[in-house]
JSON list of C-alpha atoms in Angstrom, two decimals:
[
{"chain": "A", "resi": 1, "resn": "UNK", "atom": "CA", "xyz": [-12.77, -78.40, 14.85]},
{"chain": "A", "resi": 2, "resn": "UNK", "atom": "CA", "xyz": [-16.53, -78.25, 14.73]},
{"chain": "A", "resi": 3, "resn": "UNK", "atom": "CA", "xyz": [-18.99, -80.48, 16.53]},
{"chain": "A", "resi": 4, "resn": "UNK", "atom": "CA", "xyz": [-21.94, -81.67, 14.49]},
{"chain": "A", "resi": 5, "resn": "UNK", "atom": "CA", "xyz": [-25.35, -81.68, 16.16]},
{"chain": "A", "resi": 6, "resn": "UNK", "atom": "CA", "xyz": [-28.28, -83.76, 15.01]},
{"chain": "A", "resi": 7, "resn": "UNK", "atom": "CA", "xyz": [-31.07, -81.51, 16.26]},
{"chain": "A", "resi": 8, "resn": "UNK", "atom": "CA", "xyz": [-31.36, -77.77, 15.70]},
{"chain": "A", "resi": 9, "resn": "UNK", "atom": "CA", "xyz": [-32.65, -77.59, 19.27]},
{"chain": "A", "resi": 10, "resn": "UNK", "atom": "CA", "xyz": [-29.06, -78.19, 20.44]},
{"chain": "A", "resi": 11, "resn": "UNK", "atom": "CA", "xyz": [-27.91, -74.82, 19.03]},
{"chain": "A", "resi": 12, "resn": "UNK", "atom": "CA", "xyz": [-31.17, -72.85, 18.95]},
{"chain": "A", "resi": 13, "resn": "UNK", "atom": "CA", "xyz": [-30.55, -70.84, 22.14]},
{"chain": "A", "resi": 14, "resn": "UNK", "atom": "CA", "xyz": [-27.03, -69.80, 21.08]},
{"chain": "A", "resi": 15, "resn": "UNK", "atom": "CA", "xyz": [-28.25, -69.09, 17.51]},
{"chain": "A", "resi": 16, "resn": "UNK", "atom": "CA", "xyz": [-31.03, -66.81, 18.78]},
{"chain": "A", "resi": 17, "resn": "UNK", "atom": "CA", "xyz": [-28.77, -65.02, 21.27]},
{"chain": "A", "resi": 18, "resn": "UNK", "atom": "CA", "xyz": [-26.07, -64.28, 18.69]},
{"chain": "A", "resi": 19, "resn": "UNK", "atom": "CA", "xyz": [-28.48, -63.13, 15.97]},
{"chain": "A", "resi": 20, "resn": "UNK", "atom": "CA", "xyz": [-30.46, -61.01, 18.44]},
{"chain": "A", "resi": 21, "resn": "UNK", "atom": "CA", "xyz": [-27.20, -59.37, 19.50]},
{"chain": "A", "resi": 22, "resn": "UNK", "atom": "CA", "xyz": [-25.59, -58.96, 16.07]},
{"chain": "A", "resi": 23, "resn": "UNK", "atom": "CA", "xyz": [-28.76, -58.22, 14.01]},
{"chain": "A", "resi": 24, "resn": "UNK", "atom": "CA", "xyz": [-27.07, -57.36, 10.68]},
{"chain": "A", "resi": 25, "resn": "UNK", "atom": "CA", "xyz": [-26.05, -60.16, 8.31]},
{"chain": "A", "resi": 26, "resn": "UNK", "atom": "CA", "xyz": [-24.06, -60.18, 5.12]},
{"chain": "A", "resi": 27, "resn": "UNK", "atom": "CA", "xyz": [-26.05, -61.94, 2.40]},
{"chain": "A", "resi": 28, "resn": "UNK", "atom": "CA", "xyz": [-24.02, -63.41, -0.45]},
{"chain": "A", "resi": 29, "resn": "UNK", "atom": "CA", "xyz": [-25.39, -64.54, -3.81]},
{"chain": "A", "resi": 30, "resn": "UNK", "atom": "CA", "xyz": [-23.62, -65.41, -7.07]},
{"chain": "A", "resi": 31, "resn": "UNK", "atom": "CA", "xyz": [-24.27, -64.34, -10.63]},
{"chain": "A", "resi": 32, "resn": "UNK", "atom": "CA", "xyz": [-24.47, -66.53, -13.73]},
{"chain": "A", "resi": 33, "resn": "UNK", "atom": "CA", "xyz": [-20.66, -66.39, -14.05]},
{"chain": "A", "resi": 34, "resn": "UNK", "atom": "CA", "xyz": [-20.12, -67.52, -10.44]},
{"chain": "A", "resi": 35, "resn": "UNK", "atom": "CA", "xyz": [-19.07, -64.08, -9.18]},
{"chain": "A", "resi": 36, "resn": "UNK", "atom": "CA", "xyz": [-20.19, -63.35, -5.61]},
{"chain": "A", "resi": 37, "resn": "UNK", "atom": "CA", "xyz": [-22.11, -60.29, -4.48]},
{"chain": "A", "resi": 38, "resn": "UNK", "atom": "CA", "xyz": [-22.55, -59.34, -0.82]},
{"chain": "A", "resi": 39, "resn": "UNK", "atom": "CA", "xyz": [-24.93, -56.91, 0.82]},
{"chain": "A", "resi": 40, "resn": "UNK", "atom": "CA", "xyz": [-25.74, -56.18, 4.46]},
{"chain": "A", "resi": 41, "resn": "UNK", "atom": "CA", "xyz": [-29.35, -56.81, 5.47]},
{"chain": "A", "resi": 42, "resn": "UNK", "atom": "CA", "xyz": [-31.50, -57.73, 8.46]},
{"chain": "A", "resi": 43, "resn": "UNK", "atom": "CA", "xyz": [-33.25, -61.08, 8.04]},
{"chain": "A", "resi": 44, "resn": "UNK", "atom": "CA", "xyz": [-35.44, -62.52, 10.77]},
{"chain": "A", "resi": 45, "resn": "UNK", "atom": "CA", "xyz": [-35.58, -66.14, 11.89]},
{"chain": "A", "resi": 46, "resn": "UNK", "atom": "CA", "xyz": [-38.02, -68.46, 13.57]},
{"chain": "A", "resi": 47, "resn": "UNK", "atom": "CA", "xyz": [-38.14, -72.16, 14.31]},
{"chain": "A", "resi": 48, "resn": "UNK", "atom": "CA", "xyz": [-40.88, -74.18, 12.62]},
{"chain": "A", "resi": 49, "resn": "UNK", "atom": "CA", "xyz": [-41.24, -77.91, 13.31]},
{"chain": "A", "resi": 50, "resn": "UNK", "atom": "CA", "xyz": [-37.80, -77.98, 14.94]},
{"chain": "A", "resi": 51, "resn": "UNK", "atom": "CA", "xyz": [-36.03, -76.35, 11.99]},
{"chain": "A", "resi": 52, "resn": "UNK", "atom": "CA", "xyz": [-34.89, -72.79, 11.38]},
{"chain": "A", "resi": 53, "resn": "UNK", "atom": "CA", "xyz": [-36.76, -70.70, 8.83]},
{"chain": "A", "resi": 54, "resn": "UNK", "atom": "CA", "xyz": [-35.80, -67.21, 7.74]},
{"chain": "A", "resi": 55, "resn": "UNK", "atom": "CA", "xyz": [-37.54, -64.26, 6.16]},
{"chain": "A", "resi": 56, "resn": "UNK", "atom": "CA", "xyz": [-36.11, -61.23, 4.44]},
{"chain": "A", "resi": 57, "resn": "UNK", "atom": "CA", "xyz": [-38.14, -58.10, 3.76]},
{"chain": "A", "resi": 58, "resn": "UNK", "atom": "CA", "xyz": [-36.36, -56.48, 0.85]},
{"chain": "A", "resi": 59, "resn": "UNK", "atom": "CA", "xyz": [-36.53, -54.61, -2.40]},
{"chain": "A", "resi": 60, "resn": "UNK", "atom": "CA", "xyz": [-36.63, -56.83, -5.46]},
{"chain": "A", "resi": 61, "resn": "UNK", "atom": "CA", "xyz": [-33.60, -55.31, -7.15]},
{"chain": "A", "resi": 62, "resn": "UNK", "atom": "CA", "xyz": [-32.51, -56.41, -10.63]},
{"chain": "A", "resi": 63, "resn": "UNK", "atom": "CA", "xyz": [-29.19, -57.83, -9.36]},
{"chain": "A", "resi": 64, "resn": "UNK", "atom": "CA", "xyz": [-30.74, -59.81, -6.47]},
{"chain": "A", "resi": 65, "resn": "UNK", "atom": "CA", "xyz": [-33.53, -61.08, -8.74]},
{"chain": "A", "resi": 66, "resn": "UNK", "atom": "CA", "xyz": [-31.12, -62.21, -11.47]},
{"chain": "A", "resi": 67, "resn": "UNK", "atom": "CA", "xyz": [-28.76, -63.92, -9.03]},
{"chain": "A", "resi": 68, "resn": "UNK", "atom": "CA", "xyz": [-31.55, -65.84, -7.29]},
{"chain": "A", "resi": 69, "resn": "UNK", "atom": "CA", "xyz": [-33.16, -66.81, -10.60]},
{"chain": "A", "resi": 70, "resn": "UNK", "atom": "CA", "xyz": [-29.86, -68.34, -11.66]},
{"chain": "A", "resi": 71, "resn": "UNK", "atom": "CA", "xyz": [-28.96, -69.87, -8.29]},
{"chain": "A", "resi": 72, "resn": "UNK", "atom": "CA", "xyz": [-31.28, -69.66, -5.25]},
{"chain": "A", "resi": 73, "resn": "UNK", "atom": "CA", "xyz": [-28.53, -70.67, -2.81]},
{"chain": "A", "resi": 74, "resn": "UNK", "atom": "CA", "xyz": [-27.51, -67.87, -0.45]},
{"chain": "A", "resi": 75, "resn": "UNK", "atom": "CA", "xyz": [-25.24, -67.53, 2.55]},
{"chain": "A", "resi": 76, "resn": "UNK", "atom": "CA", "xyz": [-25.89, -65.27, 5.52]},
{"chain": "A", "resi": 77, "resn": "UNK", "atom": "CA", "xyz": [-23.00, -64.40, 7.82]},
{"chain": "A", "resi": 78, "resn": "UNK", "atom": "CA", "xyz": [-23.22, -62.71, 11.21]},
{"chain": "A", "resi": 79, "resn": "UNK", "atom": "CA", "xyz": [-20.16, -61.56, 13.15]},
{"chain": "A", "resi": 80, "resn": "UNK", "atom": "CA", "xyz": [-19.59, -59.56, 16.32]},
{"chain": "A", "resi": 81, "resn": "UNK", "atom": "CA", "xyz": [-16.40, -57.96, 17.66]},
{"chain": "A", "resi": 82, "resn": "UNK", "atom": "CA", "xyz": [-16.48, -60.61, 20.42]},
{"chain": "A", "resi": 83, "resn": "UNK", "atom": "CA", "xyz": [-15.86, -63.08, 17.56]},
{"chain": "A", "resi": 84, "resn": "UNK", "atom": "CA", "xyz": [-19.27, -64.73, 18.01]},
{"chain": "A", "resi": 85, "resn": "UNK", "atom": "CA", "xyz": [-20.55, -65.71, 14.58]},
{"chain": "A", "resi": 86, "resn": "UNK", "atom": "CA", "xyz": [-23.40, -67.47, 12.82]},
{"chain": "A", "resi": 87, "resn": "UNK", "atom": "CA", "xyz": [-23.31, -68.73, 9.23]},
{"chain": "A", "resi": 88, "resn": "UNK", "atom": "CA", "xyz": [-26.38, -69.99, 7.43]},
{"chain": "A", "resi": 89, "resn": "UNK", "atom": "CA", "xyz": [-26.47, -71.67, 4.03]},
{"chain": "A", "resi": 90, "resn": "UNK", "atom": "CA", "xyz": [-29.98, -71.33, 2.64]},
{"chain": "A", "resi": 91, "resn": "UNK", "atom": "CA", "xyz": [-32.20, -71.66, -0.37]},
{"chain": "A", "resi": 92, "resn": "UNK", "atom": "CA", "xyz": [-34.13, -68.45, -1.07]},
{"chain": "A", "resi": 93, "resn": "UNK", "atom": "CA", "xyz": [-37.46, -68.09, -2.80]},
{"chain": "A", "resi": 94, "resn": "UNK", "atom": "CA", "xyz": [-39.70, -65.10, -3.41]},
{"chain": "A", "resi": 95, "resn": "UNK", "atom": "CA", "xyz": [-43.04, -65.24, -1.59]},
{"chain": "A", "resi": 96, "resn": "UNK", "atom": "CA", "xyz": [-45.96, -63.09, -2.66]},
{"chain": "A", "resi": 97, "resn": "UNK", "atom": "CA", "xyz": [-48.82, -64.54, -0.56]},
{"chain": "A", "resi": 98, "resn": "UNK", "atom": "CA", "xyz": [-50.35, -61.48, 1.17]},
{"chain": "A", "resi": 99, "resn": "UNK", "atom": "CA", "xyz": [-50.98, -63.44, 4.38]},
{"chain": "A", "resi": 100, "resn": "UNK", "atom": "CA", "xyz": [-47.31, -64.44, 4.57]},
{"chain": "A", "resi": 101, "resn": "UNK", "atom": "CA", "xyz": [-46.16, -60.88, 3.87]},
{"chain": "A", "resi": 102, "resn": "UNK", "atom": "CA", "xyz": [-48.39, -59.58, 6.72]},
{"chain": "A", "resi": 103, "resn": "UNK", "atom": "CA", "xyz": [-47.05, -62.28, 9.05]},
{"chain": "A", "resi": 104, "resn": "UNK", "atom": "CA", "xyz": [-43.44, -61.36, 8.16]},
{"chain": "A", "resi": 105, "resn": "UNK", "atom": "CA", "xyz": [-44.27, -57.67, 8.71]},
{"chain": "A", "resi": 106, "resn": "UNK", "atom": "CA", "xyz": [-45.40, -58.55, 12.25]},
{"chain": "A", "resi": 107, "resn": "UNK", "atom": "CA", "xyz": [-42.38, -60.80, 12.92]},
{"chain": "A", "resi": 108, "resn": "UNK", "atom": "CA", "xyz": [-40.08, -57.91, 12.05]},
{"chain": "A", "resi": 109, "resn": "UNK", "atom": "CA", "xyz": [-41.99, -55.63, 14.43]},
{"chain": "A", "resi": 110, "resn": "UNK", "atom": "CA", "xyz": [-41.88, -58.17, 17.29]},
{"chain": "A", "resi": 111, "resn": "UNK", "atom": "CA", "xyz": [-38.22, -59.10, 16.74]},
{"chain": "A", "resi": 112, "resn": "UNK", "atom": "CA", "xyz": [-37.53, -62.65, 15.70]},
{"chain": "A", "resi": 113, "resn": "UNK", "atom": "CA", "xyz": [-35.44, -63.69, 17.49]},
{"chain": "A", "resi": 114, "resn": "UNK", "atom": "CA", "xyz": [-35.70, -60.99, 20.17]},
{"chain": "A", "resi": 115, "resn": "UNK", "atom": "CA", "xyz": [-33.34, -58.15, 19.28]},
{"chain": "A", "resi": 116, "resn": "UNK", "atom": "CA", "xyz": [-33.48, -58.79, 15.53]},
{"chain": "A", "resi": 117, "resn": "UNK", "atom": "CA", "xyz": [-35.88, -57.02, 13.23]},
{"chain": "A", "resi": 118, "resn": "UNK", "atom": "CA", "xyz": [-36.94, -53.40, 12.82]},
{"chain": "A", "resi": 119, "resn": "UNK", "atom": "CA", "xyz": [-39.95, -51.29, 11.92]},
{"chain": "A", "resi": 120, "resn": "UNK", "atom": "CA", "xyz": [-40.61, -52.04, 8.24]},
{"chain": "A", "resi": 121, "resn": "UNK", "atom": "CA", "xyz": [-42.79, -48.91, 8.11]},
{"chain": "A", "resi": 122, "resn": "UNK", "atom": "CA", "xyz": [-39.55, -46.92, 7.90]},
{"chain": "A", "resi": 123, "resn": "UNK", "atom": "CA", "xyz": [-39.11, -48.23, 4.35]},
{"chain": "A", "resi": 124, "resn": "UNK", "atom": "CA", "xyz": [-42.55, -49.40, 3.19]},
{"chain": "A", "resi": 125, "resn": "UNK", "atom": "CA", "xyz": [-45.96, -47.89, 3.83]},
{"chain": "A", "resi": 126, "resn": "UNK", "atom": "CA", "xyz": [-47.67, -51.15, 4.81]},
{"chain": "A", "resi": 127, "resn": "UNK", "atom": "CA", "xyz": [-47.59, -54.91, 4.16]},
{"chain": "A", "resi": 128, "resn": "UNK", "atom": "CA", "xyz": [-49.53, -54.13, 0.97]},
{"chain": "A", "resi": 129, "resn": "UNK", "atom": "CA", "xyz": [-46.85, -51.75, -0.38]},
{"chain": "A", "resi": 130, "resn": "UNK", "atom": "CA", "xyz": [-46.00, -53.07, -3.89]},
{"chain": "A", "resi": 131, "resn": "UNK", "atom": "CA", "xyz": [-42.31, -52.20, -3.34]},
{"chain": "A", "resi": 132, "resn": "UNK", "atom": "CA", "xyz": [-42.09, -54.64, -0.39]},
{"chain": "A", "resi": 133, "resn": "UNK", "atom": "CA", "xyz": [-40.98, -58.14, -1.31]},
{"chain": "A", "resi": 134, "resn": "UNK", "atom": "CA", "xyz": [-40.29, -61.12, 0.90]},
{"chain": "A", "resi": 135, "resn": "UNK", "atom": "CA", "xyz": [-37.77, -63.91, 0.54]},
{"chain": "A", "resi": 136, "resn": "UNK", "atom": "CA", "xyz": [-38.31, -67.20, 2.34]},
{"chain": "A", "resi": 137, "resn": "UNK", "atom": "CA", "xyz": [-34.93, -68.52, 3.52]},
{"chain": "A", "resi": 138, "resn": "UNK", "atom": "CA", "xyz": [-34.75, -72.27, 4.09]},
{"chain": "A", "resi": 139, "resn": "UNK", "atom": "CA", "xyz": [-31.47, -73.13, 5.82]},
{"chain": "A", "resi": 140, "resn": "UNK", "atom": "CA", "xyz": [-29.83, -76.45, 5.08]},
{"chain": "A", "resi": 141, "resn": "UNK", "atom": "CA", "xyz": [-26.73, -75.75, 7.20]},
{"chain": "A", "resi": 142, "resn": "UNK", "atom": "CA", "xyz": [-26.25, -73.56, 10.28]},
{"chain": "A", "resi": 143, "resn": "UNK", "atom": "CA", "xyz": [-22.97, -73.00, 12.12]},
{"chain": "A", "resi": 144, "resn": "UNK", "atom": "CA", "xyz": [-22.59, -71.11, 15.40]},
{"chain": "A", "resi": 145, "resn": "UNK", "atom": "CA", "xyz": [-19.14, -70.12, 16.63]},
{"chain": "A", "resi": 146, "resn": "UNK", "atom": "CA", "xyz": [-18.46, -68.98, 20.18]},
{"chain": "A", "resi": 147, "resn": "UNK", "atom": "CA", "xyz": [-15.83, -66.25, 20.11]},
{"chain": "A", "resi": 148, "resn": "UNK", "atom": "CA", "xyz": [-14.37, -66.95, 23.56]},
{"chain": "A", "resi": 149, "resn": "UNK", "atom": "CA", "xyz": [-12.76, -70.18, 22.39]},
{"chain": "A", "resi": 150, "resn": "UNK", "atom": "CA", "xyz": [-13.87, -70.48, 18.73]},
{"chain": "A", "resi": 151, "resn": "UNK", "atom": "CA", "xyz": [-15.90, -73.57, 19.60]},
{"chain": "A", "resi": 152, "resn": "UNK", "atom": "CA", "xyz": [-18.11, -74.31, 16.62]},
{"chain": "A", "resi": 153, "resn": "UNK", "atom": "CA", "xyz": [-21.29, -76.36, 16.31]},
{"chain": "A", "resi": 154, "resn": "UNK", "atom": "CA", "xyz": [-22.95, -77.25, 13.02]},
{"chain": "A", "resi": 155, "resn": "UNK", "atom": "CA", "xyz": [-26.51, -78.36, 12.29]},
{"chain": "A", "resi": 156, "resn": "UNK", "atom": "CA", "xyz": [-27.31, -79.69, 8.84]},
{"chain": "A", "resi": 157, "resn": "UNK", "atom": "CA", "xyz": [-30.74, -80.58, 7.49]},
{"chain": "A", "resi": 158, "resn": "UNK", "atom": "CA", "xyz": [-31.44, -84.13, 6.55]},
{"chain": "A", "resi": 159, "resn": "UNK", "atom": "CA", "xyz": [-31.43, -84.58, 2.76]},
{"chain": "A", "resi": 160, "resn": "UNK", "atom": "CA", "xyz": [-34.93, -84.33, 1.28]}
]
């Protein structure tokens, strides 16, 4: 059974620790026929105004672009062999603002949360590289599961 929390602050420390440890997440989208597609990526996360906010530096592939155009809802799943896990249900949107892309570039370099991220320069020449694209990930549900006893806590955004 899962406990529901009313404030993201109640799970933020555990969320950051697990993501910083696990790093890689499976991102799932669906196509126009409802068929899922998963890929392993490294998103980064921060907390803005008490709510989680994610960023994904990525290539704008035809499949990812088509899926998100049809349905912007995505799920990110983290899992470790210790059975610790984080699941995030998000809404994704492409962001092209150069200032945001530079900020995301720096968040990846710094690690957000600590332990997560990587040097984007290994894949793109700079924040201005036209092959670099950024997805803003707005979570509406976050679940953290502690592997030691499978205790689960869920935060859900208030409806807009």
